[in-house]
Amino acid sequence: MRYRRALATSAAVAFLYVIALSFICCSAVLGSQDDEPASSSKASREMQSLSTDFLDTNSAATIEAMEKHIFSPQVQSSIQRIFNSRVEHDGKVFRYASLKYTVEGFWRNWKRMMIDGIPTGSSSVGSGIHSLGKFVLFAGDDIDRDFTITHGKQHKPIERAVTIKGYEFGLANMAVFLSQAMVGGIFDDTCDELNEQAQELRRKDENGEPIVAYPISNSCGQYNQNYQEMSCPAGEQGMECPQISPTTTIQSSFNDKIGQRGLMCGPIGTYPEEALKYKNDFDRTDVQGCCWWGRGPLQSKGLCSMGKLNYYIGSKALADGRITRSTSGAYPDINFCTNPNKICETNSADGKDTEDLRWTVAMFEFAEKVQRYSNSNWNYKEKLVEYVSNGMNLNEYYPFELDHSFIHAVSSIVDRGCHNAPNCLPYAGEVSKFPQRREALTIALSALKIPKFREQQVIDTTVEYLKARKSGFEETLLRYKRQGSSTLSERYLFDDFINALYRMSQFRSPDHTPLYLGDPWMRDGHKYGLGNIALFFANGIVLGIEKDDTCDELNQYMVSGKIALSSSCGQRGSSYQDMVCESSDVPDMACQVDPDMFITAVTYDRTLGAPPALQCGPRSRIPYVGYW
């Protein structure tokens, strides 16, 4: 027992030391938080010569490659993170799989929108030169493109050659959409916009603090947006909805998040809350005609958004001949101008019966409003290509000041209607919940495992980090003990360790994953790989390296106070012949026992008086054994 306790202590010391070594002097590779990020001008120059026309190529091969990626075990193990909802209780946040938005429902509709899209009714209107006549979601193409990305310290930039697959541009487009959908609907598991803008009242509570309320008139508009006046721009005004009948009465679901009533509309005097005279941003206290609040995962709202839905996929599209009753993704029996509530209405308890409608509403708006966004200062297609070509905010995974301009602009388009909030007229204001949208994009990119070059990048970063510490390994770790002295190992060499580490990090088979060298999609993800290597070394040092530079197991554990020569068959309560593969989901890989095998261990404890090397052989050659 004393020896085992000493062994455990030695392993713990080795583990703690290697862990400390792994995390010391990170600046040698990554720099410090005070460093400014180096520019990516070289990648930008390459991007400028890259056309955006390929984004809507959407070939069958591209979509198949994207689908294969999404349904790979690696992505499937993490994609549910995107579709998890959150609820707070007793100050804690609990997560659960969304009831309204599922992975299967999302992919079913996203794939349909990449292939079939939504007819525009005009051969000159579409998502790009390959999709004139319809709005589609970008999938990219089949071409692998090489870029040089610059990162590192400002005074010591590092250039890295990377390859980006064509469908990764489509996946990035998907991640951008999901970042908005997560904040707009998935996080709160809601379809209707929440009543969440608090208005400060004139009176104060007993502590002198202002009292806040959530007016029902928030239904007319929140965060300085008046939904009844959100009209279409010139040239598209024929698409917007007329004002809804003042007698229309609609109620959304309750807002469980803050315990307030949901949004609602109806004639003046319909709801008792009106008597409280709580005002919204536009001094409204009633909700007559205020039926245009946000709906769906992108919170489509206002006269223009609802009008375009009706114009392209609703009853007006059917009446004008842009769609037929058999058009994929269309809802010819819904008049979104008179019944906007249809988007969120459900007939089943879990709401699955209208999930396709909710996704279609959001994906149409993204394809029509975001993907086509272009003015003299900002073009979504160009910025998407630039974002992907520059590594999808590569510096987010390094300790630098981050550049969130791309996701801020996209969030601004979705939330405020232009790319440069708070300067979006006529409803100037900051992007609501921008920190959450920024976080959501990081989650989406990580869960979708893009960009793929980070898989190799984290391996290279970890290996280079270790190479820079060769002398430390040889002076402290790769040493064995004999007769009170410490000697550099002759069997375990640093260069061999690095070569084996790299080879095993590339090894892939259906039954085994590669050696883990870090998380490619987390900031400083290589450190997780270093922790894994530290665990490996903690065991390797104790079991082999420091034990007289051995490779074979040593005969060192006592049975009834003696060391048995039959320890070759098993030590510490283990019977090695019985250690077979037990997993039912892999083929039997266990070696067959050969009773005639005769082997003597190559290495053994060379300490004076130590037991001999372990040995096995048939009873005809070794009829009996004893104790040392």
XYZ file of C-alpha atoms in Angstrom:
628
model
C 0.000 0.000 0.000
C 2.886 2.332 0.802
C 4.362 1.817 -2.667
C 1.054 2.449 -4.385
C 0.558 5.662 -2.434
C 4.041 6.830 -3.390
C 3.355 5.979 -7.011
C 0.113 7.952 -6.979
C 1.904 10.923 -5.445
C 4.621 10.756 -8.093
C 2.031 10.681 -10.872
C 0.200 13.640 -9.395
C 3.425 15.659 -9.182
C 4.313 14.816 -12.790
C 0.820 15.709 -13.960
C 0.787 19.049 -12.195
C 4.231 19.910 -13.456
C 3.461 19.127 -17.089
C 0.186 21.046 -16.863
C 2.111 24.041 -15.556
C 4.681 23.662 -18.311
C 1.944 23.500 -20.951
C 0.438 26.829 -19.982
C 3.597 28.851 -19.274
C 4.882 31.426 -21.773
C 1.939 31.237 -24.168
C 3.136 34.493 -25.643
C 5.844 32.594 -27.508
C 3.192 31.501 -29.971
C 0.098 33.555 -29.479
C 1.052 36.909 -28.069
C -0.637 38.733 -25.210
C -3.957 40.476 -24.931
C -2.236 43.821 -25.209
C -1.007 43.044 -28.715
C -2.853 44.535 -31.644
C -3.942 42.064 -34.319
C -1.948 42.107 -37.488
C -3.834 43.117 -40.578
C -5.069 40.569 -43.085
C -4.212 42.712 -46.063
C -2.836 39.856 -48.133
C -6.009 37.848 -47.742
C -7.978 40.982 -48.519
C -6.051 41.542 -51.756
C -6.765 37.970 -52.835
C -10.426 38.426 -51.923
C -10.758 41.545 -54.039
C -10.045 39.504 -57.153
C -12.634 36.884 -56.177
C -16.055 37.377 -57.715
C -19.162 36.802 -55.619
C -21.052 35.213 -58.509
C -20.236 31.700 -57.296
C -22.250 32.072 -54.074
C -25.541 30.958 -55.626
C -24.078 28.227 -57.874
C -25.801 25.698 -55.596
C -24.943 22.604 -57.621
C -26.174 19.191 -56.525
C -22.580 18.222 -55.698
C -22.120 21.317 -53.507
C -25.313 20.683 -51.567
C -24.407 17.018 -51.198
C -20.983 17.953 -49.800
C -22.616 20.391 -47.377
C -25.119 17.770 -46.268
C -22.354 15.210 -45.757
C -20.510 17.715 -43.573
C -23.569 18.595 -41.492
C -24.473 14.971 -40.888
C -20.931 13.904 -40.087
C -20.509 12.510 -36.549
C -18.331 15.479 -35.627
C -20.975 18.084 -36.470
C -23.900 16.004 -35.252
C -22.275 15.762 -31.837
C -22.393 19.550 -31.438
C -25.105 20.995 -33.680
C -27.820 20.718 -31.022
C -26.069 23.570 -29.210
C -27.560 25.876 -31.830
C -31.084 24.600 -31.214
C -31.073 24.719 -27.421
C -33.475 27.042 -25.662
C -32.894 28.661 -22.272
C -35.034 29.254 -19.242
C -34.095 30.974 -15.980
C -35.188 29.639 -12.610
C -33.910 30.634 -9.165
C -31.105 32.617 -10.728
C -29.874 29.670 -12.800
C -30.029 29.147 -16.557
C -31.293 25.788 -17.754
C -31.013 24.607 -21.357
C -33.265 22.227 -23.236
C -33.852 21.166 -26.832
C -36.166 23.731 -28.419
C -39.726 22.565 -28.895
C -40.408 24.975 -31.771
C -37.156 24.786 -33.723
C -35.488 21.457 -34.505
C -32.346 20.477 -36.391
C -34.383 18.283 -38.728
C -36.937 21.000 -39.461
C -34.221 23.558 -40.081
C -32.221 21.413 -42.510
C -35.342 20.261 -44.370
C -36.294 23.848 -45.120
C -32.776 25.189 -45.653
C -32.055 22.472 -48.221
C -35.323 23.196 -49.998
C -34.472 26.903 -50.102
C -31.049 26.147 -51.620
C -32.569 23.941 -54.320
C -36.034 25.290 -55.113
C -36.022 28.727 -53.530
C -38.999 31.082 -53.817
C -40.188 32.263 -57.274
C -39.912 36.017 -57.778
C -42.186 36.220 -60.810
C -39.477 38.074 -62.749
C -36.572 36.671 -64.743
C -34.457 39.677 -63.756
C -34.970 39.397 -59.985
C -33.247 36.755 -57.895
C -30.392 35.951 -55.549
C -27.678 36.011 -58.221
C -26.771 35.254 -61.812
C -27.312 31.518 -61.264
C -30.724 31.978 -59.626
C -32.513 34.665 -61.574
C -36.225 34.278 -61.143
C -36.056 32.995 -57.581
C -34.712 33.746 -54.125
C -32.381 30.988 -52.904
C -30.077 30.578 -49.952
C -26.388 30.573 -50.891
C -24.661 27.175 -50.906
C -21.402 28.151 -52.632
C -19.738 25.944 -55.231
C -17.394 22.953 -55.651
C -14.090 24.836 -55.899
C -11.384 24.770 -53.216
C -9.727 28.174 -52.893
C -6.298 28.937 -51.433
C -5.722 32.027 -49.331
C -2.947 33.424 -47.203
C -4.219 34.633 -43.849
C -2.156 36.904 -41.644
C -2.451 36.788 -37.883
C -0.234 37.124 -34.828
C 1.348 40.114 -33.154
C 1.417 43.460 -34.903
C 5.216 43.502 -34.733
C 5.536 39.794 -35.586
C 2.749 38.763 -37.974
C 2.341 35.141 -38.966
C 1.221 34.187 -42.451
C -0.655 30.933 -42.890
C -1.664 29.327 -46.179
C -5.162 27.888 -45.918
C -7.629 26.152 -48.216
C -11.336 26.966 -48.000
C -13.852 24.681 -49.660
C -16.568 26.198 -51.796
C -19.415 24.942 -49.634
C -17.863 26.591 -46.563
C -19.106 29.922 -47.929
C -22.594 28.399 -47.822
C -22.040 27.109 -44.302
C -20.863 30.551 -43.203
C -24.023 32.032 -44.701
C -25.970 29.443 -42.717
C -24.121 30.351 -39.501
C -24.947 34.037 -39.995
C -28.629 33.212 -40.428
C -28.636 30.953 -37.380
C -26.982 33.616 -35.231
C -30.000 35.827 -35.837
C -32.508 32.988 -35.473
C -31.004 31.928 -32.150
C -31.552 35.377 -30.664
C -34.839 36.013 -32.438
C -36.588 32.807 -31.486
C -34.569 29.743 -30.502
C -33.042 30.987 -27.235
C -36.475 31.837 -25.789
C -38.277 29.052 -27.708
C -40.767 31.606 -28.974
C -42.365 32.550 -32.269
C -44.113 35.799 -31.304
C -41.998 38.774 -30.327
C -41.709 39.156 -26.569
C -43.016 42.133 -24.619
C -39.641 43.043 -23.180
C -38.956 46.775 -23.406
C -39.435 48.232 -19.953
C -40.697 51.807 -19.657
C -39.752 53.848 -16.618
C -42.732 55.335 -14.773
C -42.776 58.692 -13.029
C -43.423 57.282 -9.576
C -40.800 55.518 -7.501
C -40.853 52.541 -5.153
C -40.307 52.626 -1.383
C -36.536 52.682 -1.911
C -36.721 55.663 -4.214
C -35.977 53.571 -7.302
C -37.955 54.188 -10.511
C -40.774 51.732 -11.164
C -40.755 50.101 -14.598
C -43.629 48.597 -16.559
C -44.100 46.701 -19.794
C -46.901 48.489 -21.668
C -49.247 46.417 -23.793
C -48.696 49.174 -26.373
C -45.260 47.665 -26.982
C -47.287 45.676 -29.493
C -47.235 48.831 -31.633
C -43.459 48.970 -31.533
C -40.426 48.494 -29.298
C -36.926 49.949 -29.266
C -37.889 53.077 -31.213
C -39.566 51.194 -34.062
C -43.170 51.926 -35.042
C -44.354 48.738 -36.708
C -47.453 50.277 -38.283
C -45.268 52.725 -40.196
C -42.571 50.307 -41.388
C -43.349 50.714 -45.078
C -41.509 49.463 -48.149
C -39.062 51.747 -49.983
C -39.865 53.411 -53.272
C -40.396 50.905 -56.039
C -41.667 48.232 -53.628
C -44.547 50.058 -51.990
C -47.030 47.964 -53.957
C -45.878 44.938 -51.950
C -46.603 46.245 -48.450
C -49.719 45.384 -46.490
C -52.495 47.954 -46.031
C -53.326 48.873 -42.450
C -55.185 46.038 -40.799
C -58.852 46.406 -39.847
C -59.177 48.274 -36.502
C -61.532 45.538 -35.296
C -58.894 42.811 -35.663
C -58.102 41.147 -32.358
C -54.982 38.982 -31.949
C -53.103 37.853 -28.867
C -49.669 36.291 -28.779
C -48.529 33.791 -26.203
C -47.647 34.796 -22.645
C -44.164 36.086 -22.047
C -42.901 33.596 -19.499
C -39.448 35.170 -19.498
C -40.474 38.159 -17.397
C -43.996 37.219 -16.392
C -45.692 39.870 -18.549
C -48.618 39.575 -20.897
C -47.730 38.784 -24.470
C -48.231 41.291 -27.282
C -51.789 41.900 -28.497
C -53.910 44.063 -30.735
C -57.585 44.994 -30.750
C -60.040 47.904 -30.768
C -59.614 50.598 -28.124
C -61.077 49.405 -24.856
C -60.588 45.683 -25.542
C -57.977 45.124 -22.844
C -58.161 46.346 -19.217
C -54.422 47.108 -19.225
C -55.133 50.150 -21.399
C -56.589 51.886 -18.351
C -53.098 51.952 -16.800
C -52.042 54.430 -19.508
C -48.522 52.993 -19.767
C -46.861 54.457 -22.877
C -44.473 52.927 -25.360
C -41.719 54.805 -27.215
C -44.302 56.554 -29.383
C -46.655 57.489 -26.515
C -49.220 54.874 -27.484
C -51.402 53.478 -24.698
C -53.824 51.513 -26.895
C -53.202 48.634 -29.308
C -55.732 49.267 -32.072
C -54.290 48.118 -35.386
C -51.013 47.132 -33.690
C -50.874 43.581 -35.076
C -47.500 43.832 -36.837
C -45.085 42.685 -34.106
C -42.231 40.323 -34.944
C -42.901 36.688 -35.740
C -40.736 33.700 -36.543
C -37.052 33.124 -35.714
C -36.002 36.350 -37.467
C -38.867 38.365 -35.965
C -40.309 39.509 -39.297
C -42.345 42.621 -38.524
C -44.075 45.643 -40.008
C -46.162 46.387 -43.086
C -43.360 45.795 -45.566
C -42.064 42.443 -44.287
C -45.543 40.969 -43.947
C -46.527 42.418 -47.311
C -43.540 40.811 -49.042
C -44.391 37.465 -47.482
C -47.881 37.737 -48.917
C -46.552 39.015 -52.260
C -44.073 36.159 -52.768
C -45.376 33.101 -50.854
C -48.923 33.973 -49.706
C -52.363 34.476 -51.192
C -51.343 37.505 -53.285
C -48.578 35.469 -54.920
C -51.198 32.921 -55.951
C -53.642 35.562 -57.154
C -50.947 37.282 -59.260
C -49.657 34.013 -60.699
C -46.181 34.027 -59.143
C -46.869 30.677 -57.474
C -49.246 27.768 -57.879
C -50.733 25.536 -55.231
C -47.968 23.017 -55.902
C -45.089 25.518 -55.516
C -42.579 24.231 -52.978
C -42.414 26.344 -49.831
C -45.438 28.478 -50.683
C -48.555 29.085 -48.571
C -51.201 30.154 -51.080
C -54.069 29.887 -48.579
C -52.572 32.336 -46.077
C -53.115 36.071 -46.361
C -50.234 37.344 -44.247
C -51.687 40.879 -44.348
C -54.994 39.983 -42.722
C -53.777 36.988 -40.703
C -50.140 37.554 -39.653
C -50.888 35.426 -36.609
C -50.913 32.328 -38.853
C -47.117 32.288 -38.655
C -47.179 31.381 -34.976
C -50.484 29.576 -34.641
C -50.195 25.880 -33.840
C -52.625 23.024 -33.683
C -50.389 20.597 -31.827
C -49.040 20.981 -28.305
C -45.404 21.040 -29.410
C -45.997 23.367 -32.358
C -44.289 21.013 -34.828
C -47.207 21.296 -37.262
C -46.188 24.840 -38.267
C -42.415 24.577 -37.898
C -41.939 24.570 -41.678
C -43.902 27.818 -41.920
C -41.833 29.507 -39.223
C -38.568 28.507 -40.905
C -39.846 29.483 -44.367
C -40.838 32.971 -43.186
C -37.368 33.553 -41.700
C -35.413 32.038 -44.587
C -37.360 33.999 -47.170
C -36.686 37.224 -45.286
C -32.987 36.407 -45.024
C -32.721 35.586 -48.735
C -34.689 38.653 -49.816
C -33.570 41.208 -47.250
C -30.044 40.256 -46.169
C -28.461 38.333 -49.040
C -29.562 41.000 -51.557
C -28.529 43.938 -49.363
C -26.323 46.362 -51.240
C -25.654 50.076 -51.213
C -22.694 52.258 -52.098
C -20.953 51.507 -48.795
C -21.778 47.897 -47.944
C -22.634 44.783 -49.963
C -23.568 41.559 -48.179
C -22.153 39.208 -50.814
C -18.815 40.998 -50.865
C -18.619 41.160 -47.082
C -19.530 37.481 -46.723
C -16.760 36.458 -49.135
C -14.319 38.765 -47.347
C -15.331 37.384 -43.953
C -14.840 33.758 -45.013
C -11.637 34.479 -46.959
C -10.116 36.174 -43.919
C -10.727 33.131 -41.735
C -14.185 33.933 -40.355
C -12.895 36.307 -37.697
C -9.770 34.269 -37.081
C -8.661 36.563 -34.266
C -11.699 35.542 -32.230
C -9.721 32.415 -31.371
C -6.666 34.385 -30.312
C -6.299 36.892 -27.462
C -6.672 40.021 -29.540
C -9.177 42.819 -29.784
C -11.886 41.399 -32.008
C -13.431 42.801 -35.185
C -17.215 42.399 -35.008
C -18.040 44.734 -37.868
C -19.445 42.002 -40.120
C -21.863 40.449 -37.633
C -22.821 43.915 -36.389
C -23.743 45.006 -39.909
C -25.771 41.854 -40.559
C -27.540 42.167 -37.206
C -28.278 45.797 -38.026
C -29.877 44.829 -41.362
C -32.047 42.205 -39.681
C -33.006 44.317 -36.678
C -32.996 47.898 -37.966
C -33.187 47.648 -41.759
C -29.760 49.083 -42.651
C -26.161 48.032 -42.054
C -24.935 50.911 -39.902
C -27.061 51.111 -36.757
C -27.620 53.300 -34.795
C -27.900 55.490 -37.895
C -30.772 53.670 -39.595
C -33.468 56.208 -40.430
C -36.240 56.814 -39.672
C -35.901 54.555 -36.622
C -32.436 55.272 -35.288
C -31.271 53.023 -32.485
C -28.752 50.412 -31.443
C -29.053 46.780 -32.535
C -31.090 45.011 -29.877
C -29.280 42.196 -28.070
C -26.108 42.606 -30.107
C -23.822 40.862 -27.559
C -26.107 37.811 -27.754
C -26.044 37.874 -31.562
C -22.257 38.044 -31.518
C -22.097 35.122 -29.097
C -24.602 33.194 -31.198
C -22.419 33.470 -34.306
C -19.486 32.036 -32.387
C -21.674 29.142 -31.216
C -22.950 28.505 -34.745
C -19.479 28.511 -36.316
C -18.163 26.226 -33.595
C -21.102 23.809 -33.817
C -20.897 23.689 -37.625
C -17.126 23.085 -37.378
C -16.043 25.809 -39.768
C -13.705 26.943 -41.092
C -12.354 23.434 -41.629
C -8.750 24.618 -41.899
C -8.799 25.236 -38.147
C -8.704 21.458 -37.629
C -5.186 21.381 -39.048
C -4.323 24.784 -37.647
C -4.839 23.760 -34.031
C -2.668 20.679 -34.608
C 0.106 22.799 -36.105
C -0.162 25.336 -33.285
C 0.097 22.646 -30.611
C 3.023 20.896 -32.294
C 4.913 24.153 -32.862
C 4.304 25.121 -29.256
C 5.876 21.853 -28.102
C 8.801 22.127 -30.512
C 9.683 25.488 -29.021
C 10.089 23.766 -25.652
C 12.332 20.893 -26.669
C 15.096 21.798 -24.213
C 12.625 21.906 -21.328
C 11.319 18.445 -22.165
C 14.835 17.001 -22.383
C 16.064 18.703 -19.223
C 13.097 17.803 -17.055
C 10.707 15.199 -18.457
C 12.480 12.801 -20.818
C 14.860 11.493 -18.156
C 15.186 8.260 -16.232
C 16.523 7.640 -12.763
C 19.285 5.186 -11.847
C 21.368 5.007 -8.737
C 20.275 8.436 -7.591
C 21.120 10.241 -10.827
C 18.943 11.521 -13.668
C 19.912 10.668 -17.233
C 18.514 11.753 -20.591
C 16.426 8.959 -22.031
C 17.988 6.937 -24.795
C 14.712 5.249 -25.701
C 12.198 8.134 -25.547
C 13.466 10.905 -27.802
C 11.769 14.264 -28.227
C 11.882 14.270 -32.038
C 10.358 10.797 -32.145
C 7.637 11.957 -29.757
C 6.781 14.930 -31.987
C 6.692 12.765 -35.121
C 4.441 10.188 -33.481
C 2.229 12.919 -32.042
C 1.727 14.440 -35.468
C 1.050 11.092 -37.147
C -1.548 10.081 -34.557
C -3.256 13.469 -34.839
C -3.845 12.670 -38.532
C -4.972 9.100 -37.942
C -8.623 8.429 -38.746
C -10.621 5.235 -38.950
C -14.285 4.325 -38.520
C -13.573 2.968 -35.038
C -11.053 5.429 -33.616
C -10.722 9.176 -33.458
C -7.386 10.982 -33.969
C -5.252 11.950 -31.021
C -6.804 15.073 -29.541
C -4.513 18.109 -29.858
C -7.014 20.851 -29.088
C -10.352 22.404 -29.949
C -10.170 24.130 -33.344
C -13.180 26.351 -32.638
C -12.379 27.755 -29.206
C -10.132 30.630 -28.267
C -6.680 29.244 -27.379
C -8.042 25.826 -28.338
C -4.513 24.380 -28.473
C -4.348 24.600 -24.676
C -6.923 21.841 -24.397
C -4.611 19.686 -26.493
C -1.698 20.549 -24.235
C -3.753 19.416 -21.259
C -4.402 16.107 -23.006
C -0.685 15.695 -23.713
C 0.076 16.508 -20.087
C -2.191 13.688 -18.969
C -0.416 11.364 -21.377
C 3.008 12.391 -20.096
C 1.977 12.125 -16.460
C 1.346 8.422 -17.001
C 4.217 7.853 -19.421
C 6.789 9.326 -17.056
C 5.723 7.205 -14.121
C 5.083 3.960 -15.981
C 8.025 3.926 -18.369
C 10.344 6.858 -18.849
C 11.587 7.441 -15.330
C 11.572 3.700 -14.520
C 15.046 2.974 -15.807
C 14.061 3.938 -19.357
C 11.922 0.836 -19.786
C 9.408 -0.114 -22.462
C 8.182 -3.448 -21.076
C 6.125 -3.581 -17.894
C 8.192 -4.221 -14.781
C 7.599 -7.033 -12.329
C 7.121 -4.941 -9.205
C 3.844 -5.639 -7.420
C 3.821 -7.965 -4.439
C 1.361 -10.767 -3.729
C 1.248 -11.785 -0.064
C 4.502 -9.956 0.517
C 6.312 -11.590 -2.400
C 6.922 -10.816 -6.043
C 5.563 -13.615 -8.219
C 7.333 -14.651 -11.412
C 3.870 -15.324 -12.861
C 3.192 -11.585 -12.831
C 3.507 -11.839 -16.608
C -0.091 -13.084 -16.544
C -1.304 -9.997 -14.724
C -0.595 -7.572 -11.908
C -2.678 -5.398 -9.593
C -5.688 -7.681 -9.829
C -5.787 -7.801 -13.638
C -5.702 -10.936 -15.758
C -4.242 -9.842 -19.063
C -5.497 -12.895 -20.974
C -9.068 -11.929 -20.049
C -8.811 -8.307 -21.158
C -10.872 -8.643 -24.340
C -12.899 -6.169 -26.372
C -16.358 -5.858 -24.871
C -17.962 -3.164 -27.002
C -20.835 -4.524 -29.047
C -20.646 -1.779 -31.685
C -17.166 -2.658 -33.008
C -15.809 -5.905 -34.427
C -13.874 -8.179 -32.080
C -10.343 -6.866 -32.290
C -8.887 -8.888 -29.417
C -5.769 -10.932 -30.145
C -6.119 -14.694 -29.916
C -4.133 -16.379 -27.138
C -1.327 -18.567 -28.474
C -0.397 -21.141 -25.794
C 2.918 -21.876 -27.587
C 4.106 -18.233 -27.625
C 7.508 -17.762 -25.937
C 8.644 -14.183 -25.269
C 11.021 -12.551 -22.820
C 10.701 -8.836 -22.127
C 13.405 -6.706 -23.743
C 13.617 -4.192 -20.893
C 13.573 -4.757 -17.158
C 14.515 -3.102 -13.903
C 18.311 -2.997 -13.882
C 18.521 -2.091 -10.219
C 20.698 -4.515 -8.263
C 18.481 -7.222 -6.751
C 15.419 -6.386 -8.850
C 13.231 -9.190 -10.284
C 14.057 -10.479 -13.793
C 12.225 -9.510 -16.974
C 8.684 -10.709 -17.471
C 8.422 -13.845 -19.555
C 5.781 -16.088 -21.096
C 5.976 -19.546 -22.617
C 4.262 -22.941 -22.855
C 4.237 -25.228 -19.849
C 6.507 -27.580 -21.781
C 9.278 -24.988 -21.518
C 8.315 -23.263 -18.259
C 6.610 -26.006 -16.216
C 6.387 -23.981 -13.015
C 7.219 -20.606 -11.542
C 7.805 -19.317 -8.066
C 8.592 -16.058 -6.289
C 11.512 -13.701 -6.431
